[in-house]
């Protein structure tokens, strides 16, 4: 469902997200990373964050499921963005940091534990993982996209099957895009 949305609205999505100021979220993530860290931008959308991390001196791999967004992200970031899904992540102990900004929210709740296990396995020990979800406790469709909302209780349920991960920080933010009033649950995990 969400995949079809991004096929037909890739440019609109790109235009609406590429210039959003994410500096406060970047800081919460990057201050925990070693210099020249290897970072995975998983579900990179416009390529905005992958480009920003490259500019900060990190080694960045990026992917998105939407072929149209992959094309736009490659053009914008200059990186060889891959077209793939979360389920196709198969690396082990490779990344110092994983960034999933508003990307895991399209995965159905029942599939999240498996996806999160794959991503956790790709993280090095002591690695940092940032992700964000719209705040809530439901699954819904809006404008042709599926959303899984997460609150603290749902997060605790997801983390039950991931004993190697611990929450370093979690906080709620207001959407920074114009004309948006949604709240977001932001989480930083560390792999033990």
PDB file of C-alpha atoms in Angstrom:
ATOM      1  CA  UNK A   1       0.000   0.000   0.000  1.00  0.00           C
ATOM      2  CA  UNK A   2       2.642   2.585   1.046  1.00  0.00           C
ATOM      3  CA  UNK A   3       4.872   1.483  -1.828  1.00  0.00           C
ATOM      4  CA  UNK A   4       2.228   2.546  -4.367  1.00  0.00           C
ATOM      5  CA  UNK A   5       1.953   5.939  -2.672  1.00  0.00           C
ATOM      6  CA  UNK A   6       5.669   6.601  -3.078  1.00  0.00           C
ATOM      7  CA  UNK A   7       5.625   5.481  -6.703  1.00  0.00           C
ATOM      8  CA  UNK A   8       3.108   8.178  -7.599  1.00  0.00           C
ATOM      9  CA  UNK A   9       4.056  10.866  -5.044  1.00  0.00           C
ATOM     10  CA  UNK A  10       7.860  10.541  -4.863  1.00  0.00           C
ATOM     11  CA  UNK A  11       8.609  14.073  -6.047  1.00  0.00           C
ATOM     12  CA  UNK A  12       5.981  15.625  -3.757  1.00  0.00           C
ATOM     13  CA  UNK A  13       7.361  13.664  -0.796  1.00  0.00           C
ATOM     14  CA  UNK A  14      10.925  14.628  -1.725  1.00  0.00           C
ATOM     15  CA  UNK A  15      10.028  18.311  -2.028  1.00  0.00           C
ATOM     16  CA  UNK A  16       8.195  18.276   1.307  1.00  0.00           C
ATOM     17  CA  UNK A  17      10.981  16.610   3.302  1.00  0.00           C
ATOM     18  CA  UNK A  18      14.366  17.364   1.752  1.00  0.00           C
ATOM     19  CA  UNK A  19      14.798  20.794   3.352  1.00  0.00           C
ATOM     20  CA  UNK A  20      13.377  20.046   6.818  1.00  0.00           C
ATOM     21  CA  UNK A  21      15.839  21.050   9.555  1.00  0.00           C
ATOM     22  CA  UNK A  22      16.736  17.854  11.401  1.00  0.00           C
ATOM     23  CA  UNK A  23      19.786  19.229  13.233  1.00  0.00           C
ATOM     24  CA  UNK A  24      18.489  18.569  16.765  1.00  0.00           C
ATOM     25  CA  UNK A  25      17.793  14.916  15.920  1.00  0.00           C
ATOM     26  CA  UNK A  26      21.156  14.583  14.172  1.00  0.00           C
ATOM     27  CA  UNK A  27      22.908  15.855  17.300  1.00  0.00           C
ATOM     28  CA  UNK A  28      21.131  13.350  19.566  1.00  0.00           C
ATOM     29  CA  UNK A  29      22.399  10.563  17.263  1.00  0.00           C
ATOM     30  CA  UNK A  30      25.837  11.760  16.159  1.00  0.00           C
ATOM     31  CA  UNK A  31      27.185  12.808  19.554  1.00  0.00           C
ATOM     32  CA  UNK A  32      27.211   9.094  20.406  1.00  0.00           C
ATOM     33  CA  UNK A  33      29.044   8.006  17.232  1.00  0.00           C
ATOM     34  CA  UNK A  34      32.801   7.596  16.845  1.00  0.00           C
ATOM     35  CA  UNK A  35      34.598   9.770  14.280  1.00  0.00           C
ATOM     36  CA  UNK A  36      34.274   8.414  10.720  1.00  0.00           C
ATOM     37  CA  UNK A  37      31.586   5.983  11.858  1.00  0.00           C
ATOM     38  CA  UNK A  38      29.857   3.726   9.360  1.00  0.00           C
ATOM     39  CA  UNK A  39      26.162   4.636   9.276  1.00  0.00           C
ATOM     40  CA  UNK A  40      23.183   2.975   7.604  1.00  0.00           C
ATOM     41  CA  UNK A  41      20.291   5.240   6.618  1.00  0.00           C
ATOM     42  CA  UNK A  42      17.553   2.610   6.428  1.00  0.00           C
ATOM     43  CA  UNK A  43      14.505   3.854   4.529  1.00  0.00           C
ATOM     44  CA  UNK A  44      16.330   7.000   3.448  1.00  0.00           C
ATOM     45  CA  UNK A  45      13.462   8.659   1.556  1.00  0.00           C
ATOM     46  CA  UNK A  46      14.784  11.835  -0.066  1.00  0.00           C
ATOM     47  CA  UNK A  47      18.399  11.125   0.907  1.00  0.00           C
ATOM     48  CA  UNK A  48      18.410  14.241   3.097  1.00  0.00           C
ATOM     49  CA  UNK A  49      19.845  12.518   6.163  1.00  0.00           C
ATOM     50  CA  UNK A  50      22.306  10.306   4.268  1.00  0.00           C
ATOM     51  CA  UNK A  51      23.670  13.445   2.600  1.00  0.00           C
ATOM     52  CA  UNK A  52      23.901  15.285   5.942  1.00  0.00           C
ATOM     53  CA  UNK A  53      25.798  12.417   7.567  1.00  0.00           C
ATOM     54  CA  UNK A  54      28.197  12.262   4.623  1.00  0.00           C
ATOM     55  CA  UNK A  55      28.839  15.995   5.013  1.00  0.00           C
ATOM     56  CA  UNK A  56      29.654  15.330   8.691  1.00  0.00           C
ATOM     57  CA  UNK A  57      32.383  12.879   7.663  1.00  0.00           C
ATOM     58  CA  UNK A  58      30.612   9.577   8.240  1.00  0.00           C
ATOM     59  CA  UNK A  59      30.715   6.609   5.845  1.00  0.00           C
ATOM     60  CA  UNK A  60      27.098   6.204   4.778  1.00  0.00           C
ATOM     61  CA  UNK A  61      25.150   3.375   3.191  1.00  0.00           C
ATOM     62  CA  UNK A  62      21.528   4.111   2.342  1.00  0.00           C
ATOM     63  CA  UNK A  63      18.521   2.289   0.956  1.00  0.00           C
ATOM     64  CA  UNK A  64      14.835   2.761   0.322  1.00  0.00           C
ATOM     65  CA  UNK A  65      12.100   0.445  -0.945  1.00  0.00           C
ATOM     66  CA  UNK A  66      10.731   2.936  -3.481  1.00  0.00           C
ATOM     67  CA  UNK A  67      12.565   2.925  -6.842  1.00  0.00           C
ATOM     68  CA  UNK A  68      11.401   6.490  -7.461  1.00  0.00           C
ATOM     69  CA  UNK A  69      12.740   7.736  -4.133  1.00  0.00           C
ATOM     70  CA  UNK A  70      15.988   5.822  -4.661  1.00  0.00           C
ATOM     71  CA  UNK A  71      16.509   7.734  -7.922  1.00  0.00           C
ATOM     72  CA  UNK A  72      15.818  11.081  -6.247  1.00  0.00           C
ATOM     73  CA  UNK A  73      17.984  10.203  -3.222  1.00  0.00           C
ATOM     74  CA  UNK A  74      20.900   9.204  -5.477  1.00  0.00           C
ATOM     75  CA  UNK A  75      20.649  12.487  -7.372  1.00  0.00           C
ATOM     76  CA  UNK A  76      20.410  14.558  -4.199  1.00  0.00           C
ATOM     77  CA  UNK A  77      22.999  12.782  -2.025  1.00  0.00           C
ATOM     78  CA  UNK A  78      25.477  11.625  -4.655  1.00  0.00           C
ATOM     79  CA  UNK A  79      25.509   8.249  -2.877  1.00  0.00           C
ATOM     80  CA  UNK A  80      24.879   4.822  -4.466  1.00  0.00           C
ATOM     81  CA  UNK A  81      21.538   4.427  -2.678  1.00  0.00           C
ATOM     82  CA  UNK A  82      20.245   0.855  -2.962  1.00  0.00           C
ATOM     83  CA  UNK A  83      16.703  -0.169  -3.675  1.00  0.00           C
ATOM     84  CA  UNK A  84      15.748  -2.750  -1.058  1.00  0.00           C
ATOM     85  CA  UNK A  85      13.425  -3.388   1.869  1.00  0.00           C
ATOM     86  CA  UNK A  86      14.120  -3.782   5.586  1.00  0.00           C
ATOM     87  CA  UNK A  87      13.504  -7.520   5.200  1.00  0.00           C
ATOM     88  CA  UNK A  88      16.463  -7.717   2.807  1.00  0.00           C
ATOM     89  CA  UNK A  89      19.000  -6.389   5.312  1.00  0.00           C
ATOM     90  CA  UNK A  90      21.409  -9.265   5.886  1.00  0.00           C
ATOM     91  CA  UNK A  91      24.682  -7.751   7.137  1.00  0.00           C
ATOM     92  CA  UNK A  92      26.099  -8.615  10.559  1.00  0.00           C
ATOM     93  CA  UNK A  93      28.015  -6.367  12.972  1.00  0.00           C
ATOM     94  CA  UNK A  94      28.727  -3.806  10.234  1.00  0.00           C
ATOM     95  CA  UNK A  95      27.390  -0.417  11.350  1.00  0.00           C
ATOM     96  CA  UNK A  96      28.385   1.943  14.150  1.00  0.00           C
ATOM     97  CA  UNK A  97      25.025   3.632  13.724  1.00  0.00           C
ATOM     98  CA  UNK A  98      21.664   2.931  12.094  1.00  0.00           C
ATOM     99  CA  UNK A  99      19.260   5.762  11.299  1.00  0.00           C
ATOM    100  CA  UNK A 100      15.569   4.974  10.713  1.00  0.00           C
ATOM    101  CA  UNK A 101      13.925   8.383  10.686  1.00  0.00           C
ATOM    102  CA  UNK A 102      10.185   7.966  10.052  1.00  0.00           C
ATOM    103  CA  UNK A 103      10.805   4.837   7.995  1.00  0.00           C
ATOM    104  CA  UNK A 104       9.927   1.814  10.142  1.00  0.00           C
ATOM    105  CA  UNK A 105       6.445   3.281  10.634  1.00  0.00           C
ATOM    106  CA  UNK A 106       5.301   1.687   7.363  1.00  0.00           C
ATOM    107  CA  UNK A 107       6.078  -1.841   8.619  1.00  0.00           C
ATOM    108  CA  UNK A 108       3.022  -3.645  10.069  1.00  0.00           C
ATOM    109  CA  UNK A 109       3.365  -4.122  13.833  1.00  0.00           C
ATOM    110  CA  UNK A 110       3.322  -7.910  13.512  1.00  0.00           C
ATOM    111  CA  UNK A 111       6.368  -7.738  11.179  1.00  0.00           C
ATOM    112  CA  UNK A 112       8.355  -5.219  13.233  1.00  0.00           C
ATOM    113  CA  UNK A 113      10.054  -7.747  15.571  1.00  0.00           C
ATOM    114  CA  UNK A 114      11.589  -9.637  12.629  1.00  0.00           C
ATOM    115  CA  UNK A 115      12.641  -6.449  10.846  1.00  0.00           C
ATOM    116  CA  UNK A 116      14.115  -5.046  14.040  1.00  0.00           C
ATOM    117  CA  UNK A 117      16.089  -8.252  14.649  1.00  0.00           C
ATOM    118  CA  UNK A 118      17.650  -7.940  11.179  1.00  0.00           C
ATOM    119  CA  UNK A 119      18.597  -4.323  11.784  1.00  0.00           C
ATOM    120  CA  UNK A 120      19.908  -5.064  15.291  1.00  0.00           C
ATOM    121  CA  UNK A 121      22.134  -7.803  13.859  1.00  0.00           C
ATOM    122  CA  UNK A 122      23.604  -5.300  11.365  1.00  0.00           C
ATOM    123  CA  UNK A 123      24.654  -3.056  14.245  1.00  0.00           C
ATOM    124  CA  UNK A 124      28.095  -3.449  15.812  1.00  0.00           C
ATOM    125  CA  UNK A 125      28.356  -4.014  19.546  1.00  0.00           C
ATOM    126  CA  UNK A 126      28.079  -0.623  21.279  1.00  0.00           C
ATOM    127  CA  UNK A 127      26.413   0.624  18.080  1.00  0.00           C
ATOM    128  CA  UNK A 128      23.752   3.329  18.142  1.00  0.00           C
ATOM    129  CA  UNK A 129      20.304   3.000  16.543  1.00  0.00           C
ATOM    130  CA  UNK A 130      17.905   5.901  16.129  1.00  0.00           C
ATOM    131  CA  UNK A 131      14.316   5.457  15.013  1.00  0.00           C
ATOM    132  CA  UNK A 132      11.091   7.422  15.132  1.00  0.00           C
ATOM    133  CA  UNK A 133       7.417   6.587  14.888  1.00  0.00           C
ATOM    134  CA  UNK A 134       4.302   8.688  14.965  1.00  0.00           C
ATOM    135  CA  UNK A 135       3.136   8.564  18.555  1.00  0.00           C
ATOM    136  CA  UNK A 136       0.197   6.274  19.267  1.00  0.00           C
ATOM    137  CA  UNK A 137      -0.962   2.697  19.650  1.00  0.00           C
ATOM    138  CA  UNK A 138      -2.697   1.805  16.421  1.00  0.00           C
ATOM    139  CA  UNK A 139      -2.273   0.783  12.819  1.00  0.00           C
ATOM    140  CA  UNK A 140      -4.034   2.883  10.240  1.00  0.00           C
ATOM    141  CA  UNK A 141      -4.154   3.987   6.632  1.00  0.00           C
ATOM    142  CA  UNK A 142      -4.040   7.598   5.549  1.00  0.00           C
ATOM    143  CA  UNK A 143      -3.824   9.000   2.038  1.00  0.00           C
ATOM    144  CA  UNK A 144      -2.807   5.646   0.562  1.00  0.00           C
ATOM    145  CA  UNK A 145      -0.121   4.863   3.149  1.00  0.00           C
ATOM    146  CA  UNK A 146      -0.127   2.382   6.029  1.00  0.00           C
ATOM    147  CA  UNK A 147       1.170   3.553   9.393  1.00  0.00           C
ATOM    148  CA  UNK A 148       2.131   1.716  12.566  1.00  0.00           C
ATOM    149  CA  UNK A 149       2.089   4.101  15.509  1.00  0.00           C
ATOM    150  CA  UNK A 150       4.200   3.377  18.577  1.00  0.00           C
ATOM    151  CA  UNK A 151       3.981   4.571  22.161  1.00  0.00           C
ATOM    152  CA  UNK A 152       6.069   3.553  25.189  1.00  0.00           C
ATOM    153  CA  UNK A 153       4.005   0.406  25.826  1.00  0.00           C
ATOM    154  CA  UNK A 154       4.261  -0.823  22.237  1.00  0.00           C
ATOM    155  CA  UNK A 155       7.982  -0.036  22.252  1.00  0.00           C
ATOM    156  CA  UNK A 156       8.464  -2.179  25.360  1.00  0.00           C
ATOM    157  CA  UNK A 157       6.637  -5.036  23.608  1.00  0.00           C
ATOM    158  CA  UNK A 158       8.932  -4.756  20.574  1.00  0.00           C
ATOM    159  CA  UNK A 159      12.079  -4.713  22.680  1.00  0.00           C
ATOM    160  CA  UNK A 160      11.134  -7.873  24.631  1.00  0.00           C
ATOM    161  CA  UNK A 161      12.570  -9.998  21.814  1.00  0.00           C
ATOM    162  CA  UNK A 162      15.710  -7.872  21.463  1.00  0.00           C
ATOM    163  CA  UNK A 163      17.609  -8.416  24.722  1.00  0.00           C
ATOM    164  CA  UNK A 164      20.886  -7.078  23.262  1.00  0.00           C
ATOM    165  CA  UNK A 165      19.366  -3.620  22.869  1.00  0.00           C
ATOM    166  CA  UNK A 166      18.839  -1.084  25.605  1.00  0.00           C
ATOM    167  CA  UNK A 167      17.171   2.291  25.471  1.00  0.00           C
ATOM    168  CA  UNK A 168      19.710   5.085  25.848  1.00  0.00           C
ATOM    169  CA  UNK A 169      17.175   7.838  25.332  1.00  0.00           C
ATOM    170  CA  UNK A 170      13.573   8.335  24.285  1.00  0.00           C
ATOM    171  CA  UNK A 171      11.621  11.536  23.859  1.00  0.00           C
ATOM    172  CA  UNK A 172       8.579  12.976  22.140  1.00  0.00           C
ATOM    173  CA  UNK A 173       8.782  15.778  19.588  1.00  0.00           C
ATOM    174  CA  UNK A 174       6.353  17.852  17.567  1.00  0.00           C
ATOM    175  CA  UNK A 175       6.468  17.431  13.774  1.00  0.00           C
ATOM    176  CA  UNK A 176       8.713  20.172  12.356  1.00  0.00           C
ATOM    177  CA  UNK A 177       7.082  20.322   8.929  1.00  0.00           C
ATOM    178  CA  UNK A 178       4.710  23.214   8.208  1.00  0.00           C
ATOM    179  CA  UNK A 179       1.021  22.593   8.903  1.00  0.00           C
ATOM    180  CA  UNK A 180       1.675  19.363  10.845  1.00  0.00           C
ATOM    181  CA  UNK A 181       0.613  18.781  14.424  1.00  0.00           C
ATOM    182  CA  UNK A 182       1.654  15.150  14.841  1.00  0.00           C
ATOM    183  CA  UNK A 183       3.741  13.963  17.763  1.00  0.00           C
ATOM    184  CA  UNK A 184       6.689  11.611  17.275  1.00  0.00           C
ATOM    185  CA  UNK A 185       8.287   9.048  19.577  1.00  0.00           C
ATOM    186  CA  UNK A 186      12.065   9.231  19.106  1.00  0.00           C
ATOM    187  CA  UNK A 187      14.246   6.413  20.433  1.00  0.00           C
ATOM    188  CA  UNK A 188      17.968   5.804  20.644  1.00  0.00           C
ATOM    189  CA  UNK A 189      19.040   2.252  21.380  1.00  0.00           C
ATOM    190  CA  UNK A 190      22.505   0.883  22.100  1.00  0.00           C
ATOM    191  CA  UNK A 191      23.490  -2.659  21.236  1.00  0.00           C
ATOM    192  CA  UNK A 192      25.176  -4.343  24.194  1.00  0.00           C
TER     193      UNK A 192
END
